[in-house]
Amino acid sequence: MTEFTFNADLHEYRLDGDVIPGITQVLGFLSQRSLQDIPDQDVVERARERGVAAHKAVDVYSRTGEVSNDPYLPAWIAFVKSTGFKPTHIEFPIFSARWRFACTIDVLGTLPDGRMFLPDIKTSSWKPKWHPLQTAGQAIALSSHGLCPRDVTRANVFIRQDGTYTLDTHESPIDFIALAGLLCRDSRW
């Protein structure tokens, strides 16, 4: 039997006792390269803190219906109301035993037509090219446990302080091929 643990304080995933990378670590050289282009690293830290707070507000709202004063939460509520999205899994750590990586999905749920939908929540308008690989990794991990089909509808939901959102869907099957290439370059293979 496979044993999977996630230490939230360390943001560390373990599979059968071994530390395994998170999807952001797998994509690390792509994301770090993008982040290094930002001259003021305090901006990066503030963005991270803003994202953590917004994710917590979305988590609490999705589980309990409680509305906090987080400035990004109204945009998430607008997204849920306009799409009819119903969360089934929220801030859910999961892994792929085959590929030996893990991730914490923001939210997985269904749309009114019954399709599974995997939105990754972003509090920035920045759209680096690695975002679709991130949701592909999430889809691989979820589908390996039967929680959604591998071709689940994937997207980023960019929530804004003004209560609006934009949706950036990830539909290319090449996302999975590119991610597999990154996973195969890992020394564990």
Coordinates of N, CA, C and O in Angstrom, one line a residue:
M1 N 0.8 -1.2 0.0 CA 0.0 0.0 0.0 C 0.9 1.2 0.0 O 1.8 1.4 0.8
T2 N 0.6 2.2 -0.8 CA 1.3 3.4 -1.0 C 0.9 4.4 0.2 O -0.2 4.6 0.4
E3 N 2.0 5.0 0.8 CA 1.7 5.9 1.8 C 2.1 7.3 1.3 O 3.3 7.5 0.9
F4 N 1.2 8.2 1.4 CA 1.4 9.6 0.9 C 1.1 10.6 2.1 O 0.1 10.5 2.7
T5 N 2.1 11.5 2.3 CA 1.9 12.5 3.3 C 2.3 13.9 2.7 O 3.1 14.0 1.8
F6 N 1.6 14.9 3.3 CA 2.0 16.3 3.0 C 2.1 17.0 4.2 O 1.3 17.1 5.1
N7 N 3.3 17.7 4.4 CA 3.6 18.5 5.5 C 3.4 20.0 5.1 O 4.2 20.5 4.3
A8 N 2.3 20.6 5.5 CA 1.9 21.9 5.0 C 2.9 23.0 5.5 O 3.2 23.9 4.7
D9 N 3.4 22.8 6.7 CA 4.4 23.8 7.2 C 5.7 23.8 6.4 O 6.2 24.9 6.1
L10 N 6.1 22.7 6.0 CA 7.4 22.6 5.1 C 7.1 22.6 3.6 O 8.0 22.7 2.8
H11 N 5.8 22.5 3.3 CA 5.3 22.3 1.9 C 6.1 21.1 1.3 O 6.8 21.2 0.3
E12 N 6.1 20.0 2.0 CA 6.9 18.8 1.6 C 5.9 17.6 1.4 O 5.1 17.3 2.3
Y13 N 6.1 17.0 0.3 CA 5.3 15.8 -0.1 C 6.2 14.6 0.1 O 7.4 14.6 -0.3
R14 N 5.7 13.5 0.6 CA 6.4 12.2 0.8 C 5.6 11.1 0.2 O 4.4 11.0 0.5
L15 N 6.2 10.2 -0.5 CA 5.6 9.0 -1.0 C 6.4 7.8 -0.5 O 7.6 7.8 -0.8
D16 N 5.8 7.0 0.3 CA 6.5 5.8 0.9 C 7.7 6.3 1.6 O 8.8 5.6 1.5
G17 N 7.6 7.4 2.3 CA 8.8 7.9 3.1 C 9.7 8.8 2.3 O 10.5 9.5 2.9
D18 N 9.7 8.7 1.0 CA 10.7 9.5 0.2 C 10.1 10.9 -0.2 O 8.9 11.0 -0.5
V19 N 10.9 11.9 0.0 CA 10.5 13.2 -0.5 C 10.3 13.2 -2.0 O 11.2 12.7 -2.7
I20 N 9.2 13.7 -2.5 CA 9.0 13.8 -3.9 C 8.7 15.3 -4.3 O 8.2 16.0 -3.4
P21 N 9.0 15.7 -5.5 CA 8.8 17.1 -5.8 C 7.4 17.5 -6.0 O 6.5 16.6 -6.4
G22 N 7.0 18.7 -5.7 CA 5.7 19.2 -6.0 C 5.8 19.7 -7.5 O 6.9 19.9 -8.1
I23 N 4.6 19.9 -8.1 CA 4.6 20.3 -9.5 C 5.3 21.6 -9.7 O 6.0 21.8 -10.7
T24 N 5.3 22.5 -8.8 CA 6.0 23.8 -8.9 C 7.5 23.6 -8.9 O 8.2 24.3 -9.6
Q25 N 8.0 22.5 -8.2 CA 9.4 22.2 -8.2 C 9.7 21.6 -9.6 O 10.8 21.9 -10.1
V26 N 8.9 20.8 -10.1 CA 9.1 20.2 -11.4 C 9.2 21.3 -12.4 O 10.1 21.2 -13.3
L27 N 8.4 22.3 -12.3 CA 8.4 23.4 -13.3 C 9.3 24.5 -12.8 O 9.4 25.5 -13.5
G28 N 10.1 24.3 -11.8 CA 10.9 25.3 -11.1 C 11.8 26.1 -12.0 O 11.8 27.3 -11.9
F29 N 12.5 25.5 -12.9 CA 13.4 26.3 -13.7 C 12.7 27.2 -14.6 O 13.1 28.2 -15.0
L30 N 11.5 26.8 -15.0 CA 10.6 27.6 -15.9 C 10.1 28.8 -15.1 O 10.1 29.9 -15.6
S31 N 9.5 28.5 -13.9 CA 8.9 29.6 -13.1 C 10.0 30.5 -12.5 O 9.8 31.7 -12.5
Q32 N 11.1 29.9 -12.1 CA 12.2 30.8 -11.5 C 12.7 31.7 -12.6 O 13.0 32.9 -12.3
R33 N 12.9 31.2 -13.8 CA 13.4 32.1 -14.8 C 12.4 33.2 -15.1 O 12.8 34.4 -15.3
S34 N 11.1 32.9 -15.0 CA 10.1 34.0 -15.2 C 10.2 35.0 -14.1 O 10.1 36.2 -14.3
L35 N 10.3 34.5 -12.8 CA 10.3 35.4 -11.7 C 11.6 36.2 -11.6 O 11.5 37.3 -11.0
Q36 N 12.7 35.7 -12.1 CA 13.9 36.4 -12.0 C 13.9 37.7 -12.9 O 14.7 38.6 -12.7
D37 N 12.9 37.7 -13.8 CA 12.8 38.9 -14.7 C 12.2 40.0 -14.0 O 12.2 41.2 -14.5
I38 N 11.7 39.8 -12.8 CA 11.0 40.9 -12.0 C 12.1 41.5 -11.1 O 12.7 40.8 -10.3
P39 N 12.5 42.8 -11.4 CA 13.6 43.4 -10.7 C 13.5 43.5 -9.2 O 14.4 43.3 -8.4
D40 N 12.3 43.8 -8.7 CA 12.0 43.9 -7.3 C 11.4 42.7 -6.7 O 10.3 42.4 -6.9
Q41 N 12.3 41.9 -6.0 CA 11.8 40.6 -5.5 C 10.8 40.8 -4.4 O 10.1 39.8 -4.0
D42 N 10.7 42.0 -3.8 CA 9.7 42.2 -2.8 C 8.3 42.1 -3.5 O 7.3 41.7 -2.8
V43 N 8.2 42.5 -4.7 CA 7.0 42.4 -5.5 C 6.5 40.9 -5.6 O 5.4 40.6 -5.4
V44 N 7.5 40.0 -5.8 CA 7.2 38.6 -5.9 C 6.7 38.1 -4.5 O 5.7 37.3 -4.4
E45 N 7.3 38.5 -3.4 CA 6.9 38.1 -2.1 C 5.5 38.6 -1.7 O 4.7 37.9 -1.2
R46 N 5.2 39.8 -2.1 CA 3.9 40.4 -1.8 C 2.8 39.6 -2.6 O 1.7 39.4 -2.1
A47 N 3.2 39.3 -3.9 CA 2.2 38.5 -4.7 C 2.0 37.1 -4.1 O 0.9 36.7 -4.1
R48 N 3.0 36.5 -3.6 CA 2.9 35.2 -3.0 C 1.9 35.3 -1.8 O 1.0 34.5 -1.6
E49 N 2.2 36.3 -0.9 CA 1.4 36.5 0.3 C -0.1 36.8 -0.1 O -1.0 36.3 0.5
R50 N -0.3 37.6 -1.1 CA -1.6 37.9 -1.6 C -2.3 36.6 -2.1 O -3.5 36.4 -1.8
G51 N -1.6 35.8 -2.8 CA -2.2 34.6 -3.3 C -2.6 33.6 -2.2 O -3.6 33.0 -2.2
V52 N -1.7 33.5 -1.2 CA -2.0 32.6 0.0 C -3.2 33.1 0.7 O -4.1 32.3 1.0
A53 N -3.4 34.4 0.9 CA -4.6 34.9 1.6 C -5.8 34.7 0.8 O -6.9 34.3 1.3
A54 N -5.8 34.9 -0.5 CA -6.9 34.7 -1.4 C -7.3 33.2 -1.4 O -8.5 32.9 -1.4
H55 N -6.3 32.3 -1.5 CA -6.6 30.9 -1.5 C -7.3 30.5 -0.2 O -8.3 29.7 -0.2
K56 N -6.9 31.0 0.9 CA -7.5 30.7 2.2 C -8.9 31.2 2.2 O -9.8 30.4 2.6
A57 N -9.2 32.4 1.7 CA -10.5 32.9 1.7 C -11.4 32.1 0.8 O -12.6 31.8 1.1
V58 N -10.9 31.6 -0.4 CA -11.7 30.8 -1.3 C -12.0 29.4 -0.7 O -13.1 28.9 -0.8
D59 N -11.0 28.9 0.0 CA -11.1 27.6 0.7 C -12.2 27.7 1.7 O -13.2 26.9 1.7
V60 N -12.2 28.7 2.6 CA -13.2 28.8 3.7 C -14.6 29.1 3.0 O -15.6 28.4 3.4
Y61 N -14.7 29.9 2.1 CA -16.0 30.2 1.4 C -16.5 28.9 0.7 O -17.7 28.6 0.9
S62 N -15.7 28.2 0.1 CA -16.1 27.0 -0.7 C -16.6 25.9 0.3 O -17.4 25.1 -0.1
R63 N -16.0 25.8 1.5 CA -16.3 24.8 2.4 C -17.5 25.2 3.3 O -18.3 24.3 3.7
T64 N -17.6 26.5 3.6 CA -18.6 26.9 4.6 C -19.6 27.9 4.2 O -20.6 28.2 4.8
G65 N -19.3 28.6 3.1 CA -20.1 29.7 2.6 C -19.8 31.0 3.3 O -20.4 32.1 3.0
E66 N -18.8 31.0 4.2 CA -18.4 32.2 5.0 C -17.7 33.2 4.1 O -16.7 32.8 3.4
V67 N -18.1 34.4 4.1 CA -17.5 35.5 3.3 C -16.6 36.3 4.1 O -17.0 36.9 5.1
S68 N -15.3 36.3 3.8 CA -14.3 37.1 4.5 C -14.2 38.5 3.8 O -14.8 38.7 2.8
N69 N -13.3 39.3 4.4 CA -13.1 40.6 3.8 C -11.9 40.6 2.8 O -11.4 41.6 2.4
D70 N -11.5 39.4 2.4 CA -10.4 39.3 1.4 C -10.9 40.0 0.1 O -11.9 39.7 -0.4
P71 N -10.0 41.0 -0.5 CA -10.5 41.7 -1.6 C -10.7 40.9 -2.9 O -11.3 41.4 -3.8
Y72 N -10.1 39.7 -2.9 CA -10.2 38.9 -4.1 C -11.4 37.9 -4.1 O -11.8 37.4 -5.1
L73 N -12.0 37.7 -2.9 CA -13.1 36.7 -2.8 C -14.3 37.1 -3.6 O -14.9 36.2 -4.2
P74 N -14.7 38.4 -3.7 CA -15.9 38.7 -4.5 C -15.7 38.2 -6.0 O -16.7 37.8 -6.6
A75 N -14.5 38.2 -6.5 CA -14.3 37.8 -7.9 C -14.5 36.3 -8.0 O -15.1 35.8 -9.0
W76 N -14.1 35.5 -7.0 CA -14.3 34.1 -7.0 C -15.8 33.8 -6.9 O -16.3 32.9 -7.6
I77 N -16.5 34.5 -6.0 CA -17.9 34.3 -5.9 C -18.6 34.6 -7.2 O -19.5 33.9 -7.6
A78 N -18.2 35.7 -7.9 CA -18.8 36.0 -9.2 C -18.5 34.9 -10.2 O -19.4 34.5 -10.9
F79 N -17.3 34.3 -10.2 CA -17.0 33.1 -11.0 C -18.0 32.0 -10.7 O -18.6 31.4 -11.6
V80 N -18.1 31.6 -9.5 CA -19.0 30.5 -9.1 C -20.4 30.7 -9.5 O -21.1 29.8 -10.1
K81 N -20.9 31.9 -9.3 CA -22.3 32.2 -9.6 C -22.5 32.3 -11.1 O -23.5 31.8 -11.6
S82 N -21.6 32.8 -11.8 CA -21.8 33.0 -13.3 C -21.6 31.6 -14.0 O -22.2 31.4 -15.1
T83 N -20.8 30.7 -13.5 CA -20.6 29.5 -14.2 C -21.4 28.3 -13.6 O -21.5 27.3 -14.3
G84 N -21.9 28.4 -12.4 CA -22.6 27.4 -11.7 C -21.6 26.3 -11.2 O -22.0 25.2 -10.9
F85 N -20.4 26.6 -11.1 CA -19.4 25.7 -10.6 C -19.7 25.2 -9.2 O -20.0 26.0 -8.3
K86 N -19.5 23.9 -9.0 CA -19.7 23.3 -7.6 C -18.5 22.6 -7.2 O -18.1 21.5 -7.8
P87 N -17.8 23.1 -6.2 CA -16.5 22.4 -5.8 C -16.8 21.0 -5.2 O -17.8 20.9 -4.5
T88 N -15.9 20.1 -5.5 CA -16.0 18.8 -4.8 C -14.7 18.5 -4.0 O -14.8 17.8 -3.0
H89 N -13.6 19.1 -4.4 CA -12.3 18.9 -3.7 C -11.7 20.3 -3.6 O -11.6 21.0 -4.6
I90 N -11.2 20.7 -2.4 CA -10.7 22.0 -2.2 C -9.3 21.9 -1.5 O -9.2 21.2 -0.5
E91 N -8.3 22.6 -2.0 CA -7.0 22.6 -1.4 C -6.6 21.2 -1.0 O -6.4 20.8 0.1
F92 N -6.5 20.3 -2.1 CA -6.4 18.9 -2.0 C -5.1 18.4 -2.4 O -4.8 18.4 -3.6
P93 N -4.2 17.9 -1.4 CA -2.9 17.4 -1.8 C -3.1 16.0 -2.5 O -3.9 15.2 -2.0
I94 N -2.4 15.8 -3.6 CA -2.5 14.5 -4.3 C -1.2 14.2 -5.0 O -0.4 15.1 -5.2
F95 N -1.0 13.0 -5.5 CA 0.2 12.6 -6.1 C 0.0 11.7 -7.3 O -1.1 11.1 -7.4
S96 N 1.1 11.5 -8.0 CA 1.1 10.5 -9.1 C 2.2 9.6 -8.7 O 3.4 9.9 -8.7
A97 N 1.8 8.3 -8.5 CA 2.8 7.3 -8.1 C 3.7 7.0 -9.3 O 4.9 6.8 -9.2
R98 N 3.1 6.9 -10.5 CA 3.8 6.6 -11.7 C 4.9 7.6 -12.0 O 6.0 7.3 -12.3
W99 N 4.6 8.9 -11.9 CA 5.5 10.0 -12.2 C 6.3 10.5 -11.0 O 7.2 11.3 -11.2
R100 N 5.9 10.1 -9.8 CA 6.5 10.5 -8.6 C 6.6 12.0 -8.4 O 7.7 12.5 -8.1
F101 N 5.5 12.6 -8.4 CA 5.4 14.1 -8.1 C 4.1 14.2 -7.4 O 3.2 13.4 -7.4
A102 N 3.9 15.4 -6.8 CA 2.7 15.7 -6.0 C 2.3 17.1 -6.3 O 3.0 17.9 -6.9
C103 N 1.1 17.5 -5.9 CA 0.6 18.8 -6.0 C -0.6 19.0 -5.1 O -1.1 18.1 -4.6
T104 N -0.9 20.3 -4.8 CA -2.1 20.6 -4.1 C -3.0 21.3 -5.0 O -2.6 22.4 -5.5
I105 N -4.1 20.7 -5.4 CA -5.0 21.4 -6.3 C -5.8 22.5 -5.5 O -6.0 22.4 -4.3
D106 N -6.0 23.6 -6.2 CA -6.8 24.7 -5.6 C -8.3 24.2 -5.4 O -8.8 24.2 -4.3
V107 N -8.8 23.7 -6.5 CA -10.2 23.3 -6.4 C -10.6 22.4 -7.6 O -10.0 22.7 -8.7
L108 N -11.4 21.4 -7.4 CA -11.9 20.6 -8.5 C -13.4 20.5 -8.3 O -13.9 20.4 -7.1
G109 N -14.1 20.5 -9.3 CA -15.6 20.4 -9.2 C -16.3 20.2 -10.5 O -15.7 19.7 -11.4
T110 N -17.6 20.5 -10.5 CA -18.4 20.2 -11.7 C -19.1 21.5 -12.2 O -19.4 22.4 -11.4
L111 N -19.4 21.5 -13.5 CA -20.1 22.5 -14.1 C -21.6 22.0 -14.2 O -21.8 20.8 -14.1
P112 N -22.5 22.9 -14.4 CA -23.9 22.4 -14.5 C -24.2 21.3 -15.6 O -25.1 20.5 -15.4
D113 N -23.4 21.3 -16.6 CA -23.6 20.2 -17.6 C -23.0 18.9 -17.2 O -23.0 17.9 -18.0
G114 N -22.4 18.8 -16.0 CA -21.8 17.6 -15.5 C -20.3 17.4 -15.7 O -19.7 16.5 -15.2
R115 N -19.7 18.3 -16.6 CA -18.3 18.2 -16.8 C -17.5 18.5 -15.6 O -17.9 19.4 -14.8
M116 N -16.4 17.8 -15.4 CA -15.5 18.1 -14.3 C -14.7 19.3 -14.8 O -14.4 19.4 -16.0
F117 N -14.4 20.2 -13.8 CA -13.6 21.4 -14.1 C -12.6 21.6 -13.1 O -12.8 21.4 -11.9
L118 N -11.3 21.9 -13.5 CA -10.2 22.0 -12.7 C -9.6 23.4 -12.9 O -8.7 23.7 -13.7
P119 N -10.1 24.4 -12.1 CA -9.6 25.7 -12.2 C -8.4 26.0 -11.2 O -8.5 25.5 -10.0
D120 N -7.4 26.6 -11.6 CA -6.3 27.0 -10.7 C -6.4 28.5 -10.5 O -6.5 29.3 -11.5
I121 N -6.5 28.9 -9.3 CA -6.8 30.3 -9.0 C -5.5 31.1 -8.9 O -4.5 30.8 -8.3
K122 N -5.6 32.3 -9.6 CA -4.5 33.2 -9.7 C -4.9 34.6 -9.3 O -6.1 35.0 -9.7
T123 N -4.1 35.3 -8.6 CA -4.5 36.7 -8.2 C -3.7 37.8 -8.9 O -3.6 38.9 -8.6
S124 N -3.1 37.3 -10.0 CA -2.3 38.2 -10.8 C -2.8 38.1 -12.3 O -3.4 37.1 -12.6
S125 N -2.5 39.1 -13.1 CA -2.9 38.9 -14.5 C -1.8 38.3 -15.3 O -1.9 38.1 -16.5
W126 N -0.6 38.1 -14.7 CA 0.5 37.5 -15.3 C 0.2 36.1 -15.8 O -0.3 35.3 -15.1
K127 N 0.5 35.8 -17.1 CA 0.2 34.5 -17.7 C 1.5 33.9 -18.3 O 1.7 33.8 -19.5
P128 N 2.3 33.3 -17.4 CA 3.5 32.6 -18.0 C 3.1 31.4 -18.7 O 2.1 30.8 -18.5
K129 N 4.0 31.0 -19.6 CA 3.7 29.8 -20.5 C 3.7 28.5 -19.7 O 3.2 27.5 -20.3
W130 N 4.1 28.4 -18.5 CA 4.1 27.2 -17.7 C 2.8 26.9 -17.0 O 2.6 25.8 -16.5
H131 N 1.9 27.9 -16.9 CA 0.6 27.6 -16.2 C -0.1 26.4 -16.8 O -0.6 25.6 -16.0
P132 N -0.2 26.2 -18.1 CA -0.9 25.0 -18.6 C -0.2 23.7 -18.2 O -0.9 22.7 -18.0
L133 N 1.1 23.7 -18.0 CA 1.8 22.5 -17.6 C 1.4 22.2 -16.1 O 1.3 21.0 -15.7
Q134 N 1.2 23.2 -15.4 CA 0.8 23.1 -14.0 C -0.5 22.4 -13.9 O -0.7 21.4 -13.2
T135 N -1.5 22.8 -14.7 CA -2.8 22.2 -14.6 C -2.8 20.8 -15.2 O -3.6 19.9 -14.9
A136 N -1.9 20.6 -16.2 CA -1.8 19.2 -16.8 C -1.3 18.3 -15.7 O -1.7 17.1 -15.6
G137 N -0.3 18.7 -14.9 CA 0.2 17.9 -13.8 C -0.9 17.6 -12.8 O -1.0 16.5 -12.3
Q138 N -1.7 18.6 -12.5 CA -2.8 18.4 -11.6 C -3.8 17.3 -12.1 O -4.2 16.4 -11.4
A139 N -4.1 17.4 -13.4 CA -5.0 16.5 -14.1 C -4.4 15.1 -14.0 O -5.2 14.1 -13.8
I140 N -3.1 14.9 -14.3 CA -2.5 13.6 -14.2 C -2.6 13.0 -12.9 O -3.0 11.8 -12.7
A141 N -2.3 13.8 -11.8 CA -2.4 13.3 -10.5 C -3.8 12.9 -10.1 O -4.1 11.8 -9.6
L142 N -4.8 13.8 -10.4 CA -6.2 13.5 -10.1 C -6.7 12.3 -10.8 O -7.4 11.4 -10.3
S143 N -6.4 12.2 -12.1 CA -6.9 11.1 -12.9 C -6.3 9.7 -12.5 O -7.0 8.7 -12.6
S144 N -5.1 9.8 -12.0 CA -4.5 8.5 -11.6 C -5.2 7.9 -10.4 O -5.0 6.7 -10.1
H145 N -6.0 8.7 -9.7 CA -6.8 8.2 -8.5 C -8.3 8.1 -8.9 O -9.1 7.9 -8.0
G146 N -8.6 8.3 -10.1 CA -10.0 8.2 -10.6 C -10.9 9.3 -10.2 O -12.1 9.2 -10.2
L147 N -10.3 10.5 -9.8 CA -11.1 11.6 -9.3 C -11.6 12.5 -10.5 O -12.5 13.3 -10.3
C148 N -11.0 12.3 -11.7 CA -11.5 13.1 -12.8 C -10.9 12.4 -14.1 O -9.9 11.7 -14.0
P149 N -11.5 12.7 -15.2 CA -10.8 12.2 -16.4 C -9.6 13.0 -16.7 O -9.5 14.1 -16.3
R150 N -8.6 12.4 -17.4 CA -7.4 13.1 -17.7 C -7.7 14.3 -18.6 O -7.0 15.3 -18.5
D151 N -8.7 14.2 -19.4 CA -9.1 15.3 -20.3 C -10.0 16.3 -19.6 O -10.8 17.0 -20.3
V152 N -10.0 16.4 -18.3 CA -10.8 17.3 -17.5 C -10.6 18.7 -18.1 O -9.5 19.1 -18.6
T153 N -11.6 19.5 -18.0 CA -11.5 20.9 -18.5 C -10.6 21.6 -17.5 O -10.8 21.7 -16.3
R154 N -9.4 22.2 -18.0 CA -8.4 22.9 -17.1 C -8.4 24.3 -17.5 O -8.6 24.7 -18.6
A155 N -8.1 25.2 -16.4 CA -8.1 26.6 -16.7 C -7.4 27.3 -15.5 O -7.3 26.7 -14.4
N156 N -7.0 28.5 -15.7 CA -6.7 29.5 -14.7 C -7.9 30.4 -14.5 O -8.4 30.9 -15.5
V157 N -8.3 30.7 -13.3 CA -9.2 31.7 -13.0 C -8.5 32.9 -12.4 O -7.9 32.7 -11.3
F158 N -8.3 34.0 -13.1 CA -7.6 35.1 -12.6 C -8.7 36.0 -11.9 O -9.5 36.6 -12.5
I159 N -8.6 36.1 -10.6 CA -9.5 36.9 -9.8 C -8.9 38.2 -9.4 O -7.7 38.3 -9.2
R160 N -9.7 39.2 -9.5 CA -9.2 40.6 -9.3 C -9.9 41.3 -8.1 O -11.0 40.9 -7.7
Q161 N -9.2 42.3 -7.6 CA -9.7 43.0 -6.4 C -11.0 43.8 -6.8 O -11.8 44.1 -5.9
D162 N -11.3 44.1 -8.0 CA -12.5 44.8 -8.4 C -13.7 43.9 -8.5 O -14.8 44.3 -8.9
G163 N -13.6 42.6 -8.1 CA -14.7 41.7 -8.2 C -14.9 41.0 -9.5 O -15.9 40.3 -9.6
T164 N -14.0 41.2 -10.5 CA -14.2 40.6 -11.8 C -13.1 39.5 -11.9 O -12.2 39.4 -11.1
Y165 N -13.3 38.6 -12.9 CA -12.4 37.5 -13.1 C -12.3 37.3 -14.6 O -13.1 37.8 -15.4
T166 N -11.2 36.7 -15.0 CA -11.0 36.2 -16.4 C -10.7 34.7 -16.3 O -10.1 34.2 -15.4
L167 N -11.0 34.0 -17.4 CA -10.8 32.6 -17.5 C -9.8 32.3 -18.6 O -10.0 32.8 -19.7
D168 N -8.8 31.6 -18.4 CA -7.8 31.2 -19.4 C -7.8 29.7 -19.5 O -7.2 29.0 -18.6
T169 N -8.5 29.1 -20.5 CA -8.6 27.7 -20.5 C -7.3 27.1 -21.1 O -6.6 27.7 -21.9
H170 N -7.0 25.8 -20.7 CA -5.8 25.1 -21.1 C -6.3 23.8 -21.9 O -6.7 22.9 -21.2
E171 N -6.3 23.9 -23.2 CA -6.9 22.8 -23.9 C -5.9 22.0 -24.8 O -6.3 21.0 -25.4
S172 N -4.7 22.4 -24.8 CA -3.7 21.7 -25.7 C -3.2 20.4 -25.1 O -2.7 20.3 -23.9
P173 N -3.3 19.3 -25.9 CA -2.7 18.0 -25.4 C -1.2 18.1 -25.3 O -0.6 17.2 -24.6
I174 N -0.6 19.1 -25.9 CA 0.9 19.2 -25.9 C 1.3 19.5 -24.5 O 2.5 19.2 -24.1
D175 N 0.4 20.1 -23.6 CA 0.8 20.4 -22.3 C 1.3 19.2 -21.5 O 2.2 19.2 -20.8
F176 N 0.6 18.0 -21.8 CA 0.9 16.8 -21.1 C 2.3 16.2 -21.7 O 3.1 15.7 -20.9
I177 N 2.5 16.4 -23.0 CA 3.8 15.9 -23.6 C 4.9 16.7 -23.0 O 6.0 16.2 -22.6
A178 N 4.8 18.1 -22.9 CA 5.8 18.9 -22.4 C 6.1 18.6 -21.0 O 7.3 18.5 -20.5
L179 N 5.1 18.4 -20.2 CA 5.3 18.0 -18.8 C 6.0 16.7 -18.6 O 6.9 16.5 -17.8
A180 N 5.6 15.7 -19.5 CA 6.3 14.4 -19.4 C 7.7 14.5 -19.7 O 8.6 13.9 -19.1
G181 N 8.1 15.4 -20.6 CA 9.5 15.7 -20.9 C 10.2 16.2 -19.7 O 11.4 15.8 -19.4
L182 N 9.6 17.1 -19.0 CA 10.2 17.7 -17.8 C 10.4 16.6 -16.7 O 11.4 16.5 -16.0
L183 N 9.3 15.8 -16.6 CA 9.4 14.7 -15.5 C 10.4 13.7 -15.9 O 11.1 13.2 -15.0
C184 N 10.6 13.4 -17.2 CA 11.6 12.4 -17.6 C 13.0 12.9 -17.4 O 14.0 12.1 -17.2
R185 N 13.3 14.2 -17.4 CA 14.6 14.7 -17.3 C 15.1 14.6 -15.8 O 16.2 14.8 -15.5
D186 N 14.1 14.4 -14.9 CA 14.5 14.3 -13.5 C 15.4 13.1 -13.3 O 15.2 12.0 -13.9
S187 N 16.3 13.2 -12.4 CA 17.3 12.2 -12.1 C 16.8 10.9 -11.6 O 17.5 9.8 -11.6
R188 N 15.5 10.9 -11.1 CA 14.9 9.6 -10.6 C 14.7 8.6 -11.7 O 14.4 7.5 -11.5
W189 N 14.7 9.0 -13.0 CA 14.5 8.1 -14.1 C 15.7 7.5 -14.5 O 16.3 7.1 -15.2

